[in-house]
mmCIF file of C-alpha atoms in Angstrom:
data_model
loop_
_atom_site.group_PDB
_atom_site.id
_atom_site.type_symbol
_atom_site.label_atom_id
_atom_site.label_comp_id
_atom_site.label_asym_id
_atom_site.label_seq_id
_atom_site.Cartn_x
_atom_site.Cartn_y
_atom_site.Cartn_z
ATOM 1 C CA MET K 1 3.051 -57.828 0.189
ATOM 2 C CA GLN K 2 0.867 -58.623 3.202
ATOM 3 C CA ILE K 3 -0.992 -55.965 5.169
ATOM 4 C CA ARG K 4 -2.413 -56.409 8.641
ATOM 5 C CA ILE K 5 -5.266 -54.004 9.328
ATOM 6 C CA PRO K 6 -7.720 -53.647 12.235
ATOM 7 C CA ALA K 7 -11.440 -53.317 11.510
ATOM 8 C CA PRO K 8 -13.133 -51.560 14.464
ATOM 9 C CA ALA K 9 -16.708 -52.018 15.630
ATOM 10 C CA LYS K 10 -19.115 -49.111 15.990
ATOM 11 C CA VAL K 11 -21.978 -48.226 18.261
ATOM 12 C CA ASN K 12 -24.851 -45.845 17.581
ATOM 13 C CA LEU K 13 -24.939 -43.234 20.326
ATOM 14 C CA GLY K 14 -28.242 -42.010 18.936
ATOM 15 C CA LEU K 15 -30.472 -43.517 16.277
ATOM 16 C CA TRP K 16 -33.780 -42.104 15.090
ATOM 17 C CA ILE K 17 -35.913 -43.525 12.265
ATOM 18 C CA THR K 18 -37.535 -40.554 10.551
ATOM 19 C CA GLY K 19 -39.501 -42.111 7.691
ATOM 20 C CA LYS K 20 -39.591 -44.522 4.782
ATOM 21 C CA LEU K 21 -38.258 -43.773 1.304
ATOM 22 C CA PRO K 22 -39.966 -44.767 -1.993
ATOM 23 C CA SER K 23 -37.118 -47.266 -2.461
ATOM 24 C CA GLY K 24 -38.343 -49.162 0.600
ATOM 25 C CA TYR K 25 -35.343 -48.165 2.709
ATOM 26 C CA HIS K 26 -35.846 -46.228 5.922
ATOM 27 C CA LYS K 27 -34.546 -42.709 6.536
ATOM 28 C CA ILE K 28 -32.457 -42.476 9.660
ATOM 29 C CA LEU K 29 -30.483 -39.963 11.663
ATOM 30 C CA THR K 30 -27.684 -41.478 13.691
ATOM 31 C CA LEU K 31 -24.469 -40.727 15.520
ATOM 32 C CA PHE K 32 -21.824 -43.367 14.778
ATOM 33 C CA TYR K 33 -18.866 -43.913 17.108
ATOM 34 C CA LYS K 34 -15.974 -46.364 16.673
ATOM 35 C CA ILE K 35 -15.008 -48.494 19.671
ATOM 36 C CA PRO K 36 -11.774 -50.416 20.364
ATOM 37 C CA ILE K 37 -13.190 -53.875 19.664
ATOM 38 C CA CYS K 38 -11.716 -54.922 16.333
ATOM 39 C CA ASP K 39 -11.599 -57.763 13.873
ATOM 40 C CA GLU K 40 -8.028 -58.463 12.793
ATOM 41 C CA ILE K 41 -7.509 -58.798 9.048
ATOM 42 C CA TRP K 42 -4.504 -59.993 7.027
ATOM 43 C CA VAL K 43 -4.568 -59.179 3.309
ATOM 44 C CA GLU K 44 -2.215 -60.103 0.473
ATOM 45 C CA GLU K 45 -2.337 -60.220 -3.316
ATOM 46 C CA TRP K 46 -3.463 -63.608 -4.644
ATOM 47 C CA ASP K 47 -4.343 -65.273 -7.954
ATOM 48 C CA LYS K 48 -8.039 -65.324 -6.988
ATOM 49 C CA SER K 49 -10.156 -63.832 -4.215
ATOM 50 C CA LEU K 50 -10.161 -66.020 -1.140
ATOM 51 C CA VAL K 51 -11.767 -65.042 2.162
ATOM 52 C CA LYS K 52 -11.228 -67.112 5.296
ATOM 53 C CA CYS K 53 -13.106 -66.032 8.384
ATOM 54 C CA GLU K 54 -12.700 -67.922 11.650
ATOM 55 C CA GLY K 55 -15.859 -69.810 12.558
ATOM 56 C CA ILE K 56 -17.916 -68.395 9.680
ATOM 57 C CA LYS K 57 -18.483 -69.872 6.226
ATOM 58 C CA SER K 58 -17.562 -67.252 3.624
ATOM 59 C CA THR K 59 -19.729 -67.112 0.495
ATOM 60 C CA SER K 60 -20.126 -64.714 -2.414
ATOM 61 C CA THR K 61 -22.622 -62.715 -0.296
ATOM 62 C CA ASN K 62 -19.883 -61.916 2.232
ATOM 63 C CA THR K 63 -19.233 -58.169 2.427
ATOM 64 C CA VAL K 64 -15.528 -58.624 1.642
ATOM 65 C CA TYR K 65 -16.235 -60.580 -1.562
ATOM 66 C CA LYS K 66 -18.715 -57.871 -2.546
ATOM 67 C CA ALA K 67 -16.161 -55.138 -1.860
ATOM 68 C CA LEU K 68 -13.570 -56.832 -4.085
ATOM 69 C CA LYS K 69 -16.141 -57.418 -6.846
ATOM 70 C CA TYR K 70 -17.342 -53.803 -6.900
ATOM 71 C CA LEU K 71 -13.787 -52.451 -6.614
ATOM 72 C CA SER K 72 -12.719 -54.586 -9.615
ATOM 73 C CA GLU K 73 -15.639 -53.209 -11.638
ATOM 74 C CA PHE K 74 -14.827 -49.635 -10.579
ATOM 75 C CA VAL K 75 -11.145 -49.727 -11.582
ATOM 76 C CA GLY K 76 -11.559 -52.034 -14.585
ATOM 77 C CA GLN K 77 -9.138 -54.735 -13.415
ATOM 78 C CA ASN K 78 -9.326 -57.885 -11.348
ATOM 79 C CA ILE K 79 -8.557 -57.118 -7.720
ATOM 80 C CA CYS K 80 -7.853 -60.511 -6.169
ATOM 81 C CA LEU K 81 -6.811 -60.840 -2.531
ATOM 82 C CA LYS K 82 -6.346 -63.542 0.026
ATOM 83 C CA VAL K 83 -8.103 -62.265 3.136
ATOM 84 C CA ARG K 84 -7.901 -63.874 6.572
ATOM 85 C CA ILE K 85 -10.207 -62.484 9.252
ATOM 86 C CA LYS K 86 -9.940 -63.132 12.969
ATOM 87 C CA LYS K 87 -13.438 -62.294 14.168
ATOM 88 C CA ARG K 88 -13.884 -60.487 17.454
ATOM 89 C CA ILE K 89 -16.962 -58.429 16.538
ATOM 90 C CA PRO K 90 -20.131 -60.512 17.008
ATOM 91 C CA VAL K 91 -22.215 -61.142 13.899
ATOM 92 C CA GLY K 92 -25.727 -59.669 14.114
ATOM 93 C CA GLY K 93 -24.905 -57.525 17.129
ATOM 94 C CA GLY K 94 -25.561 -54.094 15.606
ATOM 95 C CA LEU K 95 -21.836 -53.321 15.707
ATOM 96 C CA GLY K 96 -21.067 -53.083 11.980
ATOM 97 C CA GLY K 97 -18.486 -55.868 11.838
ATOM 98 C CA GLY K 98 -19.173 -56.921 8.250
ATOM 99 C CA SER K 99 -19.186 -53.302 7.059
ATOM 100 C CA SER K 100 -15.935 -52.572 8.875
ATOM 101 C CA ASP K 101 -14.262 -55.657 7.372
ATOM 102 C CA ALA K 102 -15.294 -54.534 3.871
ATOM 103 C CA ALA K 103 -13.960 -51.004 4.424
ATOM 104 C CA ALA K 104 -10.653 -52.334 5.777
ATOM 105 C CA VAL K 105 -10.169 -54.558 2.716
ATOM 106 C CA LEU K 106 -10.976 -51.676 0.344
ATOM 107 C CA LYS K 107 -8.298 -49.549 2.029
ATOM 108 C CA ALA K 108 -5.788 -52.411 1.921
ATOM 109 C CA ALA K 109 -6.473 -53.125 -1.768
ATOM 110 C CA ASN K 110 -5.976 -49.451 -2.583
ATOM 111 C CA VAL K 111 -2.475 -49.686 -1.093
ATOM 112 C CA ILE K 112 -1.476 -53.135 -2.375
ATOM 113 C CA PHE K 113 -2.522 -52.443 -5.976
ATOM 114 C CA LYS K 114 -1.396 -48.791 -5.875
ATOM 115 C CA LEU K 115 -4.804 -47.701 -7.164
ATOM 116 C CA GLY K 116 -4.486 -44.133 -5.886
ATOM 117 C CA LEU K 117 -8.212 -43.830 -5.118
ATOM 118 C CA ASP K 118 -9.246 -40.971 -2.851
ATOM 119 C CA ILE K 119 -11.846 -41.336 -0.095
ATOM 120 C CA ASP K 120 -14.677 -40.118 -2.355
ATOM 121 C CA GLU K 121 -13.890 -42.811 -4.913
ATOM 122 C CA LEU K 122 -13.576 -45.505 -2.246
ATOM 123 C CA THR K 123 -16.879 -44.314 -0.788
ATOM 124 C CA GLU K 124 -18.567 -44.750 -4.172
ATOM 125 C CA VAL K 125 -17.497 -48.393 -4.123
ATOM 126 C CA ALA K 126 -18.293 -48.846 -0.419
ATOM 127 C CA LEU K 127 -21.886 -47.656 -0.861
ATOM 128 C CA LYS K 128 -22.578 -50.573 -3.206
ATOM 129 C CA VAL K 129 -21.603 -52.967 -0.406
ATOM 130 C CA GLY K 130 -23.704 -51.398 2.337
ATOM 131 C CA ALA K 131 -24.886 -48.126 3.855
ATOM 132 C CA ASP K 132 -22.597 -48.395 6.914
ATOM 133 C CA VAL K 133 -19.400 -49.149 4.973
ATOM 134 C CA PRO K 134 -18.451 -45.519 4.100
ATOM 135 C CA PHE K 135 -18.341 -44.589 7.802
ATOM 136 C CA PHE K 136 -15.512 -47.059 8.383
ATOM 137 C CA LEU K 137 -13.435 -45.438 5.636
ATOM 138 C CA LEU K 138 -13.305 -42.189 7.615
ATOM 139 C CA PRO K 139 -10.228 -41.418 9.730
ATOM 140 C CA GLN K 140 -12.460 -39.720 12.304
ATOM 141 C CA ARG K 141 -13.867 -41.693 15.182
ATOM 142 C CA ALA K 142 -17.410 -40.317 14.971
ATOM 143 C CA ALA K 143 -19.845 -39.120 12.339
ATOM 144 C CA VAL K 144 -23.443 -38.114 11.917
ATOM 145 C CA GLY K 145 -25.223 -40.343 9.407
ATOM 146 C CA ARG K 146 -28.237 -39.142 7.444
ATOM 147 C CA GLY K 147 -30.261 -40.582 4.574
ATOM 148 C CA ILE K 148 -29.955 -44.341 4.996
ATOM 149 C CA GLY K 149 -26.796 -43.710 7.022
ATOM 150 C CA GLU K 150 -24.559 -43.005 4.043
ATOM 151 C CA VAL K 151 -24.622 -39.173 4.060
ATOM 152 C CA LEU K 152 -21.852 -38.510 6.557
ATOM 153 C CA GLU K 153 -20.779 -35.515 8.607
ATOM 154 C CA PRO K 154 -17.459 -36.462 10.258
ATOM 155 C CA LEU K 155 -16.880 -35.429 13.877
ATOM 156 C CA ASP K 156 -13.730 -35.768 15.944
ATOM 157 C CA PHE K 157 -14.277 -36.279 19.648
ATOM 158 C CA LYS K 158 -13.373 -38.961 22.168
ATOM 159 C CA ILE K 159 -15.712 -40.160 24.913
ATOM 160 C CA LYS K 160 -13.722 -40.681 28.091
ATOM 161 C CA GLY K 161 -15.016 -42.979 30.793
ATOM 162 C CA ARG K 162 -15.810 -46.599 31.619
ATOM 163 C CA TRP K 163 -17.467 -48.606 28.868
ATOM 164 C CA VAL K 164 -19.308 -51.906 28.890
ATOM 165 C CA LEU K 165 -20.635 -53.833 25.898
ATOM 166 C CA VAL K 166 -22.904 -56.862 26.269
ATOM 167 C CA PHE K 167 -23.639 -59.273 23.429
ATOM 168 C CA PRO K 168 -26.310 -61.860 24.317
ATOM 169 C CA SER K 169 -26.390 -65.419 23.020
ATOM 170 C CA PHE K 170 -28.263 -64.473 19.840
ATOM 171 C CA PRO K 171 -28.221 -61.926 16.971
ATOM 172 C CA VAL K 172 -31.054 -59.703 15.749
ATOM 173 C CA PRO K 173 -31.306 -59.734 11.920
ATOM 174 C CA THR K 174 -31.318 -56.170 10.585
ATOM 175 C CA LYS K 175 -34.051 -56.985 8.047
ATOM 176 C CA LEU K 176 -36.311 -58.277 10.809
ATOM 177 C CA ALA K 177 -35.769 -55.143 12.899
ATOM 178 C CA TYR K 178 -36.712 -52.867 9.991
ATOM 179 C CA ASN K 179 -39.757 -55.019 9.199
ATOM 180 C CA LEU K 180 -40.909 -54.593 12.804
ATOM 181 C CA VAL K 181 -40.506 -50.824 12.444
ATOM 182 C CA SER K 182 -42.527 -50.872 9.192
ATOM 183 C CA GLU K 183 -45.313 -52.848 10.858
ATOM 184 C CA ARG K 184 -45.485 -50.300 13.665
ATOM 185 C CA GLY K 185 -45.351 -47.380 11.209
ATOM 186 C CA ILE K 186 -44.352 -44.831 13.847
ATOM 187 C CA PHE K 187 -41.417 -42.538 13.078
ATOM 188 C CA THR K 188 -39.610 -39.692 14.852
ATOM 189 C CA ASP K 189 -40.185 -36.236 13.393
ATOM 190 C CA GLU K 190 -37.028 -35.198 11.544
ATOM 191 C CA ARG K 191 -36.793 -31.792 13.247
ATOM 192 C CA VAL K 192 -37.191 -33.378 16.676
ATOM 193 C CA ALA K 193 -34.479 -35.914 15.855
ATOM 194 C CA GLU K 194 -32.090 -33.162 14.690
ATOM 195 C CA GLU K 195 -32.685 -31.208 17.911
ATOM 196 C CA LYS K 196 -31.984 -34.293 20.026
ATOM 197 C CA LEU K 197 -28.837 -35.014 18.010
ATOM 198 C CA ASN K 198 -27.536 -31.464 18.409
ATOM 199 C CA GLU K 199 -28.048 -31.588 22.181
ATOM 200 C CA MET K 200 -26.267 -34.941 22.326
ATOM 201 C CA ILE K 201 -23.257 -33.630 20.370
ATOM 202 C CA LYS K 202 -23.058 -30.484 22.534
ATOM 203 C CA SER K 203 -22.939 -32.622 25.680
ATOM 204 C CA LEU K 204 -20.344 -35.030 24.308
ATOM 205 C CA THR K 205 -18.004 -32.302 23.075
ATOM 206 C CA VAL K 206 -17.815 -30.805 26.597
ATOM 207 C CA GLY K 207 -17.264 -34.187 28.247
ATOM 208 C CA LYS K 208 -20.811 -34.818 29.506
ATOM 209 C CA ILE K 209 -22.592 -38.124 28.972
ATOM 210 C CA PRO K 210 -26.148 -37.564 27.688
ATOM 211 C CA GLU K 211 -29.025 -40.024 27.659
ATOM 212 C CA PHE K 212 -28.628 -42.134 24.531
ATOM 213 C CA GLU K 213 -31.608 -43.014 22.315
ATOM 214 C CA ASN K 214 -32.449 -45.713 19.799
ATOM 215 C CA ASP K 215 -35.803 -45.923 18.004
ATOM 216 C CA PHE K 216 -35.322 -49.648 17.364
ATOM 217 C CA GLU K 217 -35.575 -50.449 21.068
ATOM 218 C CA ASP K 218 -39.372 -50.410 21.340
ATOM 219 C CA VAL K 219 -40.020 -52.937 18.592
ATOM 220 C CA VAL K 220 -36.910 -55.079 19.148
ATOM 221 C CA PHE K 221 -37.409 -55.292 22.926
ATOM 222 C CA GLU K 222 -41.011 -56.356 22.331
ATOM 223 C CA ARG K 223 -39.831 -59.267 20.173
ATOM 224 C CA PHE K 224 -36.708 -60.009 22.277
ATOM 225 C CA PRO K 225 -37.562 -59.164 25.920
ATOM 226 C CA GLU K 226 -34.207 -60.515 27.094
ATOM 227 C CA LEU K 227 -32.556 -57.440 25.567
ATOM 228 C CA LYS K 228 -34.787 -55.147 27.611
ATOM 229 C CA SER K 229 -33.758 -57.098 30.696
ATOM 230 C CA ILE K 230 -30.060 -56.633 29.877
ATOM 231 C CA LYS K 231 -30.515 -52.885 29.477
ATOM 232 C CA HIS K 232 -32.420 -52.583 32.763
ATOM 233 C CA THR K 233 -29.752 -54.639 34.545
ATOM 234 C CA LEU K 234 -27.067 -52.257 33.290
ATOM 235 C CA ILE K 235 -29.110 -49.230 34.359
ATOM 236 C CA LYS K 236 -29.525 -50.740 37.826
ATOM 237 C CA ASN K 237 -25.740 -50.993 37.972
ATOM 238 C CA GLY K 238 -25.402 -47.296 37.179
ATOM 239 C CA TRP K 239 -24.706 -47.468 33.448
ATOM 240 C CA VAL K 240 -26.119 -45.033 30.884
ATOM 241 C CA ALA K 241 -27.200 -47.811 28.533
ATOM 242 C CA VAL K 242 -28.765 -48.244 25.100
ATOM 243 C CA MET K 243 -28.979 -50.817 22.322
ATOM 244 C CA SER K 244 -26.619 -50.368 19.363
ATOM 245 C CA GLY K 245 -28.008 -50.296 15.827
ATOM 246 C CA SER K 246 -30.813 -52.767 15.240
ATOM 247 C CA GLY K 247 -29.465 -54.971 18.047
ATOM 248 C CA SER K 248 -28.645 -57.199 19.726
ATOM 249 C CA SER K 249 -25.712 -55.604 21.598
ATOM 250 C CA ILE K 250 -26.300 -53.250 24.518
ATOM 251 C CA PHE K 251 -23.589 -50.812 25.617
ATOM 252 C CA GLY K 252 -23.256 -48.538 28.598
ATOM 253 C CA LEU K 253 -21.072 -45.817 30.074
ATOM 254 C CA ASN K 254 -19.810 -45.000 33.569
ATOM 255 C CA GLY K 255 -21.492 -47.684 35.639
ATOM 256 C CA ASN K 256 -20.190 -49.804 38.485
ATOM 257 C CA GLY K 257 -20.328 -53.460 37.483
ATOM 258 C CA PHE K 258 -22.243 -56.226 35.752
ATOM 259 C CA GLU K 259 -24.061 -57.891 38.638
ATOM 260 C CA GLY K 260 -27.013 -59.883 37.355
ATOM 261 C CA LEU K 261 -25.655 -60.479 33.848
ATOM 262 C CA LYS K 262 -25.283 -64.146 33.053
ATOM 263 C CA TRP K 263 -23.485 -66.648 30.875
ATOM 264 C CA PRO K 264 -23.527 -67.107 27.867
ATOM 265 C CA TYR K 265 -23.453 -63.328 27.444
ATOM 266 C CA LYS K 266 -20.192 -61.981 26.076
ATOM 267 C CA ILE K 267 -19.108 -58.881 27.995
ATOM 268 C CA TRP K 268 -16.356 -56.409 27.173
ATOM 269 C CA PHE K 269 -15.192 -53.697 29.552
ATOM 270 C CA TRP K 270 -12.675 -50.935 28.882
ATOM 271 C CA GLU K 271 -11.714 -47.441 29.934
ATOM 272 C CA GLU K 272 -10.707 -44.480 27.815
#
């Protein structure tokens, strides 16, 4: 039995870093939103776990291998799948591609092996793979993320308009971005972040496009000034623009074009 399943990318419409936990992880408040840029994944039962990803060497640290390992431990049986991934989501772009791939494979394995796990049980496994993975298990398109992003409040709204997404010629490692935040040591007050989030959700649910925010921008733009230039170019073209996650992708809404953006940037445009 082979299953074909899409694994969508996400953007962070808002992202505030509100402190640092004793564990060393950072506390965040974010608004996740799935976008129609997807990896394509084909999954089938196999005699051992095998992951083939176009253009990327798959190792035991790959999120899909981790998902299968932790799922096997959770259910007490070997869950072995042959997984083929056609990558469309850029690696290191702040779009959650690896997390989405892992979530898609967990859902497929649940069906193929008739495990009967509910979303809470799948989430328990997903959390061991990464903080973003549980979001991609949700049927809803949006969710508020608290804690390290794993405490989810699902929301169901659709943002209509013209979208653009720009991925430059380089990734931004998530670990580096958080290290830059730690060095700066400046966080957004949690109450302020919650107020900003609530205003953003109110606007979006009535069809208005608010100003998006991302606390990573200050430190990441300082280290990678080309990203700041991309954002300013989008703004000049009328887009409401912001960086997604810890970078390096920049997305925008309801602008007029991409004049001034250059090769080798990868640019997606769509309307909803």
